[in-house]
Coordinates of C-alpha atoms and ligand atoms in Angstrom, one line a residue:
X597 CA -30.2 -12.5 -17.5
X598 CA -29.7 -10.8 -20.9
X599 CA -31.0 -7.3 -21.5
X600 CA -34.1 -6.6 -23.4
X601 CA -34.3 -3.9 -26.1
X602 CA -36.4 -1.8 -23.7
X603 CA -33.7 -2.0 -21.0
X604 CA -31.0 -1.2 -23.5
X605 CA -32.9 1.8 -24.8
X606 CA -33.3 3.0 -21.2
X607 CA -29.6 2.5 -20.5
X608 CA -28.3 4.1 -23.6
X609 CA -30.9 6.8 -24.3
X610 CA -31.6 5.5 -27.8
X611 CA -35.2 4.9 -29.0
X612 CA -36.5 1.4 -29.2
X613 CA -37.2 1.7 -32.9
X614 CA -33.7 2.9 -33.7
X615 CA -32.3 0.0 -31.8
X616 CA -34.6 -2.4 -33.7
X617 CA -33.4 -0.9 -37.0
X618 CA -29.9 -1.6 -36.0
X619 CA -30.8 -5.2 -35.1
X620 CA -32.3 -5.6 -38.6
X621 CA -29.1 -4.2 -40.1
X622 CA -26.9 -6.8 -38.4
X623 CA -29.3 -9.5 -39.6
X624 CA -30.9 -10.2 -36.2
X625 CA -34.6 -10.7 -35.7
X626 CA -36.2 -10.0 -32.3
X627 CA -39.8 -11.0 -31.9
X628 CA -40.6 -9.0 -28.9
X629 CA -38.8 -6.0 -27.4
X630 CA -39.2 -7.8 -24.1
X631 CA -37.2 -10.8 -25.2
X632 CA -33.7 -10.8 -23.7
X633 CA -31.0 -10.1 -26.2
X634 CA -28.0 -12.4 -26.1
X635 CA -24.8 -11.0 -24.7
X636 CA -23.0 -10.8 -28.1
X637 CA -25.9 -9.0 -29.8
X638 CA -26.2 -6.5 -27.0
X639 CA -22.4 -6.0 -27.3
X640 CA -22.6 -5.5 -31.0
X641 CA -25.4 -2.9 -30.6
X642 CA -23.6 -1.0 -27.8
X643 CA -20.4 -1.1 -29.9
X644 CA -22.3 0.6 -32.8
X645 CA -23.6 3.1 -30.3
X646 CA -20.1 3.7 -28.8
X647 CA -21.2 3.0 -25.3
X648 CA -19.5 0.6 -22.8
X649 CA -21.5 -2.5 -22.8
X650 CA -20.0 -3.9 -19.6
X651 CA -21.3 -1.0 -17.6
X652 CA -24.8 -2.0 -18.7
X653 CA -24.8 -5.5 -17.3
X654 CA -26.8 -5.5 -14.1
X655 CA -25.5 -7.2 -11.0
X656 CA -29.0 -7.5 -9.6
X657 CA -29.7 -10.9 -8.2
X658 CA -26.2 -12.2 -8.9
X659 CA -24.3 -14.6 -6.6
X660 CA -21.1 -13.0 -5.2
X661 CA -18.2 -15.0 -3.8
X662 CA -14.9 -14.0 -2.2
X663 CA -12.0 -14.0 -4.6
X664 CA -8.2 -13.6 -4.4
X665 CA -6.6 -10.2 -4.9
X666 CA -4.7 -9.4 -8.1
X667 CA -1.5 -7.6 -7.5
X668 CA 0.8 -5.5 -9.7
X669 CA 4.4 -4.6 -8.7
X670 CA 5.5 -1.1 -9.5
X671 CA 8.4 1.3 -8.6
X672 CA 11.4 3.0 -9.9
X673 CA 13.8 1.3 -12.4
X674 CA 16.5 -0.8 -10.7
X675 CA 14.7 -0.8 -7.3
X676 CA 14.1 -4.5 -7.6
X677 CA 10.7 -5.1 -9.2
X678 CA 11.9 -8.0 -11.4
X679 CA 13.9 -9.5 -8.5
X680 CA 11.0 -9.3 -6.2
X681 CA 8.7 -10.9 -8.8
X682 CA 11.3 -13.7 -9.2
X683 CA 11.4 -14.2 -5.4
X684 CA 7.7 -14.2 -5.1
X685 CA 7.3 -16.6 -8.0
X686 CA 9.6 -19.0 -6.2
X687 CA 7.1 -19.2 -3.4
X688 CA 4.3 -19.8 -5.8
X689 CA 2.7 -23.2 -6.5
X690 CA 4.1 -23.3 -10.0
X691 CA 7.7 -23.2 -8.7
X692 CA 7.0 -25.7 -6.0
X693 CA 5.2 -28.3 -8.1
X694 CA 7.2 -27.9 -11.3
X695 CA 10.5 -28.3 -9.4
X696 CA 11.5 -24.7 -9.7
X697 CA 11.0 -24.5 -13.4
X698 CA 9.1 -21.3 -14.1
X699 CA 7.9 -19.8 -17.3
X700 CA 6.8 -16.3 -17.9
X701 CA 3.1 -16.6 -18.5
X702 CA 2.0 -13.1 -17.5
X703 CA 0.7 -14.1 -14.0
X704 CA 1.3 -16.5 -11.2
X705 CA -0.5 -17.6 -8.0
X706 CA 0.9 -17.7 -4.5
X707 CA -0.9 -20.1 -2.3
X708 CA -0.7 -19.2 1.4
X709 CA -0.6 -21.8 4.2
X710 CA -4.0 -20.6 5.4
X711 CA -5.5 -21.6 2.1
X712 CA -5.8 -18.1 0.8
X713 CA -4.1 -17.2 -2.4
X714 CA -2.8 -14.1 -4.2
X715 CA -2.6 -13.6 -8.0
X716 CA 0.4 -11.6 -9.1
X717 CA 0.7 -10.0 -12.5
X718 CA 4.2 -10.9 -13.8
X719 CA 5.0 -7.7 -15.7
X720 CA 6.6 -5.0 -13.6
X721 CA 6.3 -1.3 -14.2
X722 CA 3.8 1.4 -14.5
X723 CA 3.7 1.2 -18.3
X724 CA 2.1 -2.2 -18.2
X725 CA -0.4 -1.0 -15.5
X726 CA -1.5 2.0 -17.6
X727 CA -1.6 -0.1 -20.7
X728 CA -4.2 -2.3 -19.1
X729 CA -6.1 0.6 -17.7
X730 CA -6.1 2.4 -21.0
X731 CA -8.0 -0.5 -22.5
X732 CA -10.5 -0.5 -19.7
X733 CA -9.0 -3.5 -18.0
X734 CA -9.2 -2.7 -14.3
X735 CA -7.5 -5.9 -13.3
X736 CA -5.3 -4.8 -10.4
X737 CA -6.6 -4.7 -6.9
X738 CA -3.4 -3.8 -5.0
X739 CA -0.2 -2.1 -6.1
X740 CA 3.0 -3.3 -4.4
X741 CA 5.2 -0.2 -4.5
X742 CA 8.9 -1.2 -4.5
X743 CA 11.3 1.4 -3.1
X744 CA 15.0 0.6 -2.8
X745 CA 16.1 1.2 0.8
X746 CA 19.4 2.7 -0.4
X747 CA 18.0 4.9 -3.1
X748 CA 14.7 6.2 -1.7
X749 CA 11.8 7.8 -3.4
X750 CA 12.6 8.5 -7.1
X751 CA 10.7 10.0 -10.1
X752 CA 9.1 6.7 -11.0
X753 CA 8.2 6.0 -7.4
X754 CA 6.0 9.1 -7.6
X755 CA 4.7 8.1 -11.0
X756 CA 3.6 4.8 -9.6
X757 CA 1.9 6.5 -6.7
X758 CA -0.1 8.7 -9.0
X759 CA -1.1 5.8 -11.2
X760 CA -2.4 3.9 -8.2
X761 CA -4.1 7.0 -6.8
X762 CA -5.8 7.7 -10.2
X763 CA -7.0 4.1 -10.5
X764 CA -8.1 4.2 -6.9
X765 CA -6.0 1.2 -6.1
X766 CA -4.5 0.8 -2.6
X767 CA -0.7 0.5 -2.1
X768 CA 1.4 -1.8 0.0
X769 CA 5.0 -0.5 0.2
X770 CA 7.9 -3.0 0.0
X771 CA 11.1 -1.3 1.0
X772 CA 13.6 -3.5 -0.9
X773 CA 17.3 -4.1 -0.7
X774 CA 17.2 -3.9 3.1
X775 CA 20.3 -6.2 3.1
X776 CA 22.7 -3.6 1.7
X777 CA 24.8 -1.7 4.2
X778 CA 23.6 1.7 2.8
X779 CA 19.9 0.7 3.5
X780 CA 18.0 3.4 5.3
X781 CA 14.3 2.3 5.5
X782 CA 13.5 5.1 7.9
X783 CA 14.5 7.7 5.4
X784 CA 12.2 6.0 2.8
X785 CA 9.4 6.2 5.3
X786 CA 9.9 9.9 5.9
X787 CA 10.1 10.5 2.1
X788 CA 6.9 8.6 1.4
X789 CA 5.1 10.3 4.2
X790 CA 6.2 13.7 2.7
X791 CA 4.7 12.6 -0.5
X792 CA 1.3 12.2 1.1
X793 CA 1.3 8.4 1.7
X794 CA -0.4 7.7 5.0
X795 CA 1.8 5.0 6.4
X796 CA 0.4 2.7 9.1
X797 CA 3.3 3.4 11.5
X798 CA 2.0 7.0 11.5
X799 CA -1.6 6.1 12.0
X800 CA -2.5 5.7 8.3
X801 CA -3.6 2.5 6.5
X802 CA -0.8 2.0 4.1
X803 CA 1.3 -1.0 5.2
X804 CA 5.1 -0.9 4.9
X805 CA 7.2 -4.0 4.8
X806 CA 11.0 -4.2 4.8
X807 CA 12.2 -6.9 2.4
X808 CA 15.2 -8.1 0.5
X809 CA 14.5 -9.8 -2.8
X810 CA 18.1 -11.1 -2.6
X811 CA 18.1 -12.8 0.8
X812 CA 14.3 -13.3 0.7
X813 CA 14.0 -11.7 4.1
X814 CA 10.6 -10.3 4.8
X815 CA 8.9 -12.0 1.8
X816 CA 6.5 -13.8 4.1
X817 CA 5.6 -10.6 5.8
X818 CA 5.0 -8.9 2.4
X819 CA 2.6 -11.7 1.4
X820 CA 0.8 -11.4 4.7
X821 CA 0.5 -7.6 4.3
X822 CA -1.0 -8.2 0.8
X823 CA -3.5 -10.7 2.2
X824 CA -4.5 -8.3 5.0
X825 CA -5.0 -5.5 2.5
X826 CA -7.1 -7.8 0.4
X827 CA -9.2 -8.8 3.5
X828 CA -9.9 -5.2 4.3
X829 CA -11.1 -4.7 0.7
X830 CA -13.5 -7.7 1.0
X831 CA -13.0 -8.6 -2.6
X832 CA -15.9 -10.4 -4.2
X833 CA -16.9 -11.4 -7.7
X834 CA -20.0 -12.9 -9.2
X835 CA -19.2 -16.5 -10.1
X836 CA -22.3 -17.0 -12.2
X837 CA -23.5 -15.0 -15.2
X838 CA -21.6 -13.8 -18.2
X839 CA -17.8 -14.3 -18.0
X840 CA -15.6 -11.3 -18.1
X841 CA -11.9 -11.8 -18.4
X842 CA -8.9 -9.8 -19.5
X843 CA -5.8 -10.7 -21.4
X844 CA -2.5 -10.1 -19.5
X845 CA -0.3 -11.8 -22.1
X846 CA -0.6 -13.2 -25.6
X847 CA 2.0 -15.2 -27.5
X848 CA 2.3 -17.4 -30.5
X849 CA 3.2 -21.1 -29.9
X850 CA 4.5 -22.9 -33.0
X851 CA 2.5 -26.0 -32.3
X852 CA -0.5 -24.8 -30.4
X853 CA -1.1 -21.4 -32.1
X854 CA -2.1 -18.3 -30.2
X855 CA -1.9 -18.7 -26.4
X856 CA -3.5 -16.2 -24.1
X857 CA -3.0 -15.8 -20.4
X858 CA -6.2 -14.2 -19.1
X859 CA -7.5 -13.3 -15.7
X860 CA -11.1 -14.0 -15.1
X861 CA -12.8 -10.9 -13.5
X862 CA -16.2 -12.4 -13.0
X863 CA -18.3 -15.4 -14.1
X864 CA -16.8 -18.7 -15.1
X865 CA -14.9 -19.5 -18.3
X866 CA -15.6 -23.0 -19.6
X867 CA -13.8 -25.2 -22.0
X868 CA -15.5 -25.5 -25.4
X869 CA -17.1 -22.0 -25.3
X870 CA -16.9 -19.7 -28.3
X871 CA -15.1 -16.5 -27.3
X872 CA -14.2 -13.1 -28.8
X873 CA -11.0 -11.6 -27.4
X874 CA -10.3 -8.1 -28.5
X875 CA -11.0 -8.4 -32.2
X876 CA -10.0 -12.1 -32.5
X877 CA -12.2 -15.1 -32.0
X878 CA -12.0 -18.8 -31.4
X879 CA -13.3 -21.8 -29.6
X880 CA -11.7 -22.7 -26.3
X881 CA -9.8 -25.9 -27.0
X882 CA -7.9 -26.0 -23.7
X883 CA -7.9 -24.1 -20.5
X884 CA -4.7 -24.6 -18.5
X885 CA -3.9 -23.4 -15.0
X886 CA -0.6 -21.9 -14.1
X887 CA 0.9 -25.3 -13.6
X888 CA 0.2 -26.0 -17.2
X889 CA -2.5 -28.6 -16.3
X890 CA -5.7 -28.7 -18.3
X891 CA -8.8 -27.7 -16.3
X892 CA -12.4 -27.5 -17.3
X893 CA -13.0 -23.9 -16.2
X894 CA -11.5 -20.7 -15.0
X895 CA -12.9 -18.8 -12.0
X896 CA -12.5 -15.2 -10.8
X897 CA -9.0 -13.9 -10.1
X898 CA -7.6 -17.1 -11.6
X899 CA -5.0 -16.7 -14.3
X900 CA -5.6 -19.2 -17.0
X901 CA -4.0 -20.0 -20.3
X902 CA -6.5 -20.3 -23.2
X903 CA -5.8 -22.2 -26.4
X904 CA -8.0 -22.1 -29.4
X905 CA -8.0 -18.5 -30.8
X906 CA -7.6 -17.8 -34.5
X907 CA -5.4 -14.7 -34.0
X908 CA -3.2 -13.0 -31.5
X909 CA -5.0 -10.5 -29.3
X910 CA -3.3 -7.8 -27.2
X911 CA -2.7 -7.4 -23.5
X912 CA -5.6 -5.6 -21.9
X913 CA -8.1 -7.0 -24.4
X914 CA -11.4 -8.3 -23.0
X915 CA -12.7 -11.9 -23.3
X916 CA -16.4 -12.2 -24.2
X917 CA -18.3 -15.5 -24.3
X918 CA -20.7 -15.9 -27.2
X919 CA -23.3 -18.4 -28.3
X920 CA -22.0 -19.8 -31.5
X921 CA -19.2 -19.7 -34.1
X922 CA -21.3 -17.5 -36.3
X923 CA -21.8 -14.9 -33.5
X924 CA -18.1 -15.1 -32.7
X925 CA -17.1 -14.3 -36.3
X926 CA -19.7 -11.6 -36.5
X927 CA -18.5 -9.8 -33.3
X928 CA -14.9 -10.2 -34.3
X929 CA -15.5 -8.8 -37.7
X930 CA -17.5 -5.9 -36.2
X931 CA -14.6 -5.1 -33.9
X932 CA -12.0 -5.3 -36.7
X933 CA -14.1 -3.0 -38.8
X934 CA -14.4 -0.6 -36.0
X935 CA -10.6 -0.7 -35.4
X936 CA -10.0 0.0 -39.0
X937 CA -12.5 2.9 -39.0
X938 CA -10.7 4.4 -35.9
X939 CA -7.4 4.0 -37.7
X940 CA -8.6 5.8 -40.8
X941 CA -10.1 8.6 -38.7
X942 CA -6.8 9.0 -36.9
X943 CA -4.9 9.1 -40.2
X944 CA -7.3 11.7 -41.5
X945 CA -6.8 13.8 -38.4
X946 CA -3.1 13.6 -38.8
X947 CA -3.4 15.0 -42.3
X948 CA -5.6 17.8 -41.0
X949 CA -3.0 18.6 -38.4
X950 CA -0.3 18.7 -41.1
X951 CA -2.4 21.0 -43.2
X952 CA -2.9 23.4 -40.4
X953 CA 0.7 23.3 -39.4
X954 CA 1.6 24.8 -42.8
X955 CA -0.7 27.7 -42.4
X956 CA 0.0 28.3 -38.7
X957 CA 3.3 26.7 -37.8
X958 CA 3.8 28.5 -34.5
X959 CA 0.5 27.4 -32.8
X960 CA -0.1 23.9 -34.0
X961 CA 1.3 20.7 -32.6
X962 CA 4.2 18.8 -34.2
X963 CA 3.1 15.4 -35.2
X964 CA 5.5 12.5 -34.6
X965 CA 4.6 9.3 -36.3
X966 CA 6.2 6.3 -34.7
X967 CA 6.4 2.6 -35.5
X968 CA 6.8 0.3 -32.4
X969 CA 8.4 -3.2 -32.5
X970 CA 8.9 -5.3 -29.4
X971 CA 9.6 -8.8 -28.2
X972 CA 6.1 -9.7 -26.9
X973 CA 2.6 -8.3 -27.2
X974 CA 2.5 -7.0 -23.6
X975 CA 5.7 -4.9 -24.1
X976 CA 4.4 -3.5 -27.4
X977 CA 1.4 -2.1 -25.5
X978 CA 3.5 -0.9 -22.6
X979 CA 6.0 0.9 -24.9
X980 CA 3.1 2.4 -26.9
X981 CA 1.5 3.8 -23.9
X982 CA 4.8 5.1 -22.5
X983 CA 5.5 6.9 -25.7
X984 CA 2.1 8.5 -25.7
X985 CA 2.9 9.9 -22.2
X986 CA 5.3 12.2 -24.1
X987 CA 2.3 14.0 -25.7
X988 CA 2.0 17.6 -24.9
X989 CA 0.5 20.8 -26.2
X990 CA 3.3 21.0 -28.7
X991 CA 3.9 17.4 -29.6
X992 CA 1.6 14.6 -30.7
X993 CA 3.2 11.1 -30.7
X994 CA 1.2 9.1 -33.2
X995 CA 1.8 5.4 -33.0
X996 CA 1.2 4.3 -36.6
X997 CA 2.0 0.7 -36.5
X998 CA 2.9 -1.8 -33.8
X999 CA 4.2 -5.4 -34.0
X1000 CA 5.9 -8.2 -32.3
X1001 CA 9.4 -9.3 -33.6
X1002 CA 12.5 -7.7 -35.0
X1003 CA 12.6 -4.5 -37.1
X1004 CA 12.2 -5.6 -40.7
X1005 CA 12.6 -4.0 -44.1
X1006 CA 8.9 -3.5 -44.4
X1007 CA 8.9 -1.5 -41.1
X1008 CA 11.6 0.7 -42.7
X1009 CA 9.5 1.0 -45.9
X1010 CA 6.5 2.0 -43.9
X1011 CA 8.5 4.5 -41.9
X1012 CA 9.8 6.0 -45.1
X1013 CA 6.3 6.3 -46.6
X1014 CA 5.0 8.0 -43.5
X1015 CA 8.0 9.9 -42.5
X1016 CA 8.0 8.0 -39.2
X1017 CA 10.6 6.9 -36.6
X1018 CA 11.0 3.3 -35.5
X1019 CA 11.2 2.2 -31.9
X1020 CA 12.5 -1.2 -31.1
X1021 CA 12.1 -2.5 -27.6
X1022 CA 13.9 -5.7 -26.4
X1023 CA 14.5 -6.6 -30.0
X1024 CA 17.9 -7.4 -31.6
X1025 CA 19.7 -4.7 -33.5
X1026 CA 18.5 -4.7 -37.1
X1027 CA 20.8 -6.2 -39.8
X1028 CA 23.3 -4.0 -41.6
X1029 CA 21.2 -3.9 -44.7
X1030 CA 18.2 -2.7 -42.8
X1031 CA 20.2 -0.1 -40.9
X1032 CA 21.7 1.1 -44.1
X1033 CA 18.4 1.6 -45.9
X1034 CA 17.0 3.4 -42.8
X1035 CA 20.0 5.7 -42.8
X1036 CA 19.6 6.4 -46.5
X1037 CA 16.0 7.2 -45.9
X1038 CA 16.9 9.4 -43.0
X1039 CA 14.8 7.3 -40.6
X1040 CA 15.8 7.4 -36.9
X1041 CA 15.7 4.0 -35.2
X1042 CA 15.7 3.8 -31.4
X1043 CA 16.6 0.5 -29.8
X1044 CA 16.3 0.1 -26.0
X1045 CA 15.7 -2.4 -23.2
X1046 CA 14.5 -0.1 -20.5
X1047 CA 11.4 2.0 -21.0
X1048 CA 12.7 4.8 -18.9
X1049 CA 15.9 5.1 -21.1
X1050 CA 13.9 4.9 -24.3
X1051 CA 11.6 7.7 -23.2
X1052 CA 14.7 9.8 -22.3
X1053 CA 16.2 9.2 -25.7
X1054 CA 13.1 9.9 -27.6
X1055 CA 12.3 12.9 -25.4
X1056 CA 15.7 14.4 -26.1
X1057 CA 15.3 13.8 -29.8
X1058 CA 11.9 15.6 -29.7
X1059 CA 13.4 18.6 -28.0
X1060 CA 16.1 18.7 -30.7
X1061 CA 13.7 18.4 -33.5
X1062 CA 11.1 20.7 -32.1
X1063 CA 12.8 23.5 -30.3
X1064 CA 10.6 25.3 -27.8
X1065 CA 9.1 22.1 -26.5
X1066 CA 9.8 20.6 -23.1
Ligands
GDP410 P1 13.8 -3.4 -11.6 O1 14.4 -2.5 -12.7 O2 13.0 -2.6 -10.6 O3 13.1 -4.6 -12.2 O4 15.1 -3.9 -10.7 P2 15.8 -5.4 -10.8 O5 15.0 -6.4 -10.2 O6 16.3 -5.6 -12.2 O7 17.0 -5.1 -9.8 C1 18.0 -4.1 -10.1 C2 19.3 -4.5 -9.4 O8 19.2 -4.5 -8.0 C3 19.8 -5.9 -9.8 O9 21.2 -5.9 -10.0 C4 19.4 -6.8 -8.7 O10 20.2 -7.9 -8.5 C5 19.5 -5.8 -7.5 N1 18.6 -6.1 -6.4 C6 17.3 -6.3 -6.5 N2 16.8 -6.6 -5.3 C7 17.8 -6.6 -4.4 C8 17.9 -6.8 -3.0 O11 17.0 -7.0 -2.2 N3 19.2 -6.7 -2.4 C9 20.3 -6.4 -3.2 N4 21.4 -6.3 -2.6 N5 20.2 -6.2 -4.5 C10 19.0 -6.3 -5.1

């Protein structure tokens, strides 16, 4: 099943001999160019070459099986994404079997009476969606677009629509808050239609369901609509072959170490395997399902919790299975080095931009170094990506450093050294001492709990600092 050097050369356009040289460089010996390379070695090579290894894996002869859909909830702020997720989670197996106790694990599974199931990503918002996409993790099959019946289509509704369109992911519309007296679902339909969404009531194929996250009315219809959409898509995944999975959430448990919630995209993840996740590695000690029960393996579209990594990866990172501890270390080191190299390149580019801005201030972009701190890894990524959306011809938002946890003195020191701003998301207000030293160093700190508001605040500040931008 592994690729040979010959195939790899064909797929990448590199010569066989140059690939063999690279193999020697990483200490690997291949007797014949027709011997299949192991997945991790092929991955290392393609990483060196800067090509996407996953695209090179052939599906020829693979066994495909039906799999559940993976759903993301998007929509405008305050339209009820979180409430809807809470309501759906209550219908999930986790809530039923665990007596209503639910924990945020990044994903949950709804089991339908028919035996079908739906996997729901438990992080609302377009930022999380684009964070995953930005890292190449095409996890979402269906977007549930939440629109409040009393508020109608708003800027982030449109944003969500374009995200879904760009990613080529179909939408199921949930018109929420249908319980409020001011609800006007018809108006929402007209608005959505005007924005180019082909609703099924008007002969299109986008389903619309009226719901209330509060009274739970229509939830069953929404679940059925999602299932119907999934059926139309005929979702399948290979259950054999190399496992491919993506991280949806990563957190540190004091007793158990790094814990990762991942969704298997294809193949099967098995307890005891050596894995590389982003640039971290480990051996799978436990795989748990969403009920917290240990299981032996994880199958496509199944969210699983993985224990056994040595470090904390990021949301959107991929999970790769490798042959041995040695390989795992090697690949993880290779990726860490590459990250470091990219970071250096970026820093150098920044200096170049600064240099040119002195000679030609009116034409070059203004560079805005920012440090991001947030409560969990998933939000860090979401905030980072949201900030980058502020980039324009005039402004370059450069995220220098990210981290989980409260804003610390060392963040302030770093900010001072790099002339950066600090963005804190869902973290507590820094202590007086830290605030004071930030003030003295003239470092702006933004603290927010809503991405939308954060962007507004930072955006206004950019306009102040950089007149002539918009
Ligand atoms: P999000 O920002 O999209 O995640 O929205 P939230 O889930 O936080 O909801 C925003 C506000 O709307 C909260 O005060 C909710 O209680 C309220 N809300 C959400 N769904 C409903 C609903 O179906 N009916 C009513 N009446 N209120 C709702």
